[in-house]
Amino acid sequence: MPHQKKDTFRVVTRGANGEIRIRDYDKEEDLLKRHLQIGIDDCSTDLELRGLPVFRGLIGPMPEGNSIIRYESPEVFETLTKDWGVTKAPRRSRPRTRSRTHAQR
């Protein structure tokens, strides 16, 4: 499967009434018009994110799927991180087999 370039910039914030607000930008330039760049990412483990802008008041860049570059407000980041940490995968139990000695009793 060919590697898809990340080409959508997504900003996730929380509205005044508490709802999650998502705004997508097709071009980095459009994002730069609305947010103040304070640096560039130089340490992401996702190499495609290195060199992308870092903005005042937003956490990111972070990958979302194959083609989205995501930024979040600190409040959204904290809430989603807490939710993610609380959500546990259902425990899988191993199939139990009776030991041979137990089954012969």
mmCIF file of C-alpha atoms in Angstrom:
data_model
loop_
_atom_site.group_PDB
_atom_site.id
_atom_site.type_symbol
_atom_site.label_atom_id
_atom_site.label_comp_id
_atom_site.label_asym_id
_atom_site.label_seq_id
_atom_site.Cartn_x
_atom_site.Cartn_y
_atom_site.Cartn_z
ATOM 1 C CA MET A 1 0.000 0.000 0.000
ATOM 2 C CA PRO A 2 1.580 3.346 -0.979
ATOM 3 C CA HIS A 3 2.376 5.816 1.786
ATOM 4 C CA GLN A 4 -0.137 8.682 1.825
ATOM 5 C CA LYS A 5 1.083 12.222 2.480
ATOM 6 C CA LYS A 6 -0.427 14.096 5.402
ATOM 7 C CA ASP A 7 -2.265 16.969 3.733
ATOM 8 C CA THR A 8 -5.102 18.068 6.030
ATOM 9 C CA PHE A 9 -4.478 20.275 9.061
ATOM 10 C CA ARG A 10 -7.064 19.759 11.833
ATOM 11 C CA VAL A 11 -7.534 22.024 14.865
ATOM 12 C CA VAL A 12 -9.663 20.643 17.709
ATOM 13 C CA THR A 13 -10.933 23.037 20.395
ATOM 14 C CA ARG A 14 -13.852 23.242 22.814
ATOM 15 C CA GLY A 15 -16.692 25.693 22.200
ATOM 16 C CA ALA A 16 -18.245 27.978 24.828
ATOM 17 C CA ASN A 17 -20.991 25.451 25.556
ATOM 18 C CA GLY A 18 -18.508 22.576 25.932
ATOM 19 C CA GLU A 19 -18.881 20.901 22.551
ATOM 20 C CA ILE A 20 -15.826 19.716 20.627
ATOM 21 C CA ARG A 21 -15.157 21.941 17.619
ATOM 22 C CA ILE A 22 -13.141 20.656 14.666
ATOM 23 C CA ARG A 23 -11.816 22.869 11.910
ATOM 24 C CA ASP A 24 -9.932 21.449 8.932
ATOM 25 C CA TYR A 25 -7.541 23.378 6.706
ATOM 26 C CA ASP A 26 -6.399 22.177 3.293
ATOM 27 C CA LYS A 27 -3.237 24.278 3.295
ATOM 28 C CA GLU A 28 -0.644 25.117 5.930
ATOM 29 C CA GLU A 29 -0.858 28.771 4.824
ATOM 30 C CA ASP A 30 -4.537 28.946 5.856
ATOM 31 C CA LEU A 31 -3.645 27.649 9.309
ATOM 32 C CA LEU A 32 -0.800 30.172 9.591
ATOM 33 C CA LYS A 33 -3.268 33.019 8.938
ATOM 34 C CA ARG A 34 -5.348 32.069 12.017
ATOM 35 C CA HIS A 35 -2.727 30.946 14.551
ATOM 36 C CA LEU A 36 0.562 32.439 15.789
ATOM 37 C CA GLN A 37 3.527 30.232 14.952
ATOM 38 C CA ILE A 38 6.084 30.063 17.777
ATOM 39 C CA GLY A 39 8.421 27.404 16.407
ATOM 40 C CA ILE A 40 8.768 24.254 14.372
ATOM 41 C CA ASP A 41 8.536 20.623 15.407
ATOM 42 C CA ASP A 42 11.968 19.054 15.518
ATOM 43 C CA CYS A 43 11.491 16.017 17.747
ATOM 44 C CA SER A 44 8.386 14.120 16.639
ATOM 45 C CA THR A 45 8.781 10.377 16.335
ATOM 46 C CA ASP A 46 6.627 10.643 13.188
ATOM 47 C CA LEU A 47 9.207 11.969 10.740
ATOM 48 C CA GLU A 48 6.497 13.455 8.498
ATOM 49 C CA LEU A 49 5.653 15.921 11.287
ATOM 50 C CA ARG A 50 9.169 17.259 11.724
ATOM 51 C CA GLY A 51 9.530 20.782 10.410
ATOM 52 C CA LEU A 52 5.816 21.550 10.757
ATOM 53 C CA PRO A 53 4.751 24.649 12.690
ATOM 54 C CA VAL A 54 4.146 24.770 16.440
ATOM 55 C CA PHE A 55 1.481 27.309 17.463
ATOM 56 C CA ARG A 56 0.851 29.356 20.598
ATOM 57 C CA GLY A 57 -2.065 27.879 22.533
ATOM 58 C CA LEU A 58 -2.171 24.590 20.614
ATOM 59 C CA ILE A 59 -0.602 21.213 21.285
ATOM 60 C CA GLY A 60 0.774 19.516 18.216
ATOM 61 C CA PRO A 61 1.463 18.601 15.539
ATOM 62 C CA MET A 62 0.358 15.020 16.079
ATOM 63 C CA PRO A 63 -0.691 12.393 13.538
ATOM 64 C CA GLU A 64 -4.316 11.418 13.073
ATOM 65 C CA GLY A 65 -4.788 8.605 10.606
ATOM 66 C CA ASN A 66 -2.817 8.569 7.386
ATOM 67 C CA SER A 67 -3.453 12.051 6.026
ATOM 68 C CA ILE A 68 -4.297 14.388 8.940
ATOM 69 C CA ILE A 69 -2.029 16.613 11.011
ATOM 70 C CA ARG A 70 -3.802 17.418 14.269
ATOM 71 C CA TYR A 71 -3.482 20.277 16.754
ATOM 72 C CA GLU A 72 -5.519 20.509 19.979
ATOM 73 C CA SER A 73 -6.194 23.172 22.563
ATOM 74 C CA PRO A 74 -4.610 22.282 25.932
ATOM 75 C CA GLU A 75 -8.055 21.717 27.485
ATOM 76 C CA VAL A 76 -9.110 19.288 24.737
ATOM 77 C CA PHE A 77 -5.744 17.528 24.923
ATOM 78 C CA GLU A 78 -6.058 17.084 28.701
ATOM 79 C CA THR A 79 -9.662 15.854 28.512
ATOM 80 C CA LEU A 80 -9.040 13.403 25.667
ATOM 81 C CA THR A 81 -5.867 12.125 27.319
ATOM 82 C CA LYS A 82 -7.724 11.491 30.591
ATOM 83 C CA ASP A 83 -10.562 9.773 28.712
ATOM 84 C CA TRP A 84 -8.057 7.630 26.830
ATOM 85 C CA GLY A 85 -6.284 6.674 30.054
ATOM 86 C CA VAL A 86 -9.528 5.656 31.776
ATOM 87 C CA THR A 87 -10.807 3.623 28.839
ATOM 88 C CA LYS A 88 -9.444 0.144 29.266
ATOM 89 C CA ALA A 89 -9.551 -2.604 26.730
ATOM 90 C CA PRO A 90 -11.716 -5.486 27.858
ATOM 91 C CA ARG A 91 -9.651 -8.159 29.527
ATOM 92 C CA ARG A 92 -9.323 -11.328 27.588
ATOM 93 C CA SER A 93 -9.331 -14.505 29.580
ATOM 94 C CA ARG A 94 -7.356 -17.460 28.454
ATOM 95 C CA PRO A 95 -9.301 -20.569 27.640
ATOM 96 C CA ARG A 96 -8.999 -22.801 30.640
ATOM 97 C CA THR A 97 -8.179 -26.407 30.043
ATOM 98 C CA ARG A 98 -8.494 -28.942 32.747
ATOM 99 C CA SER A 99 -5.327 -30.655 33.662
ATOM 100 C CA ARG A 100 -5.183 -34.317 32.840
ATOM 101 C CA THR A 101 -4.956 -35.360 36.471
ATOM 102 C CA HIS A 102 -7.927 -33.184 37.427
ATOM 103 C CA ALA A 103 -10.060 -34.511 34.564
ATOM 104 C CA GLN A 104 -9.386 -38.144 35.526
ATOM 105 C CA ARG A 105 -10.750 -37.772 39.079
#
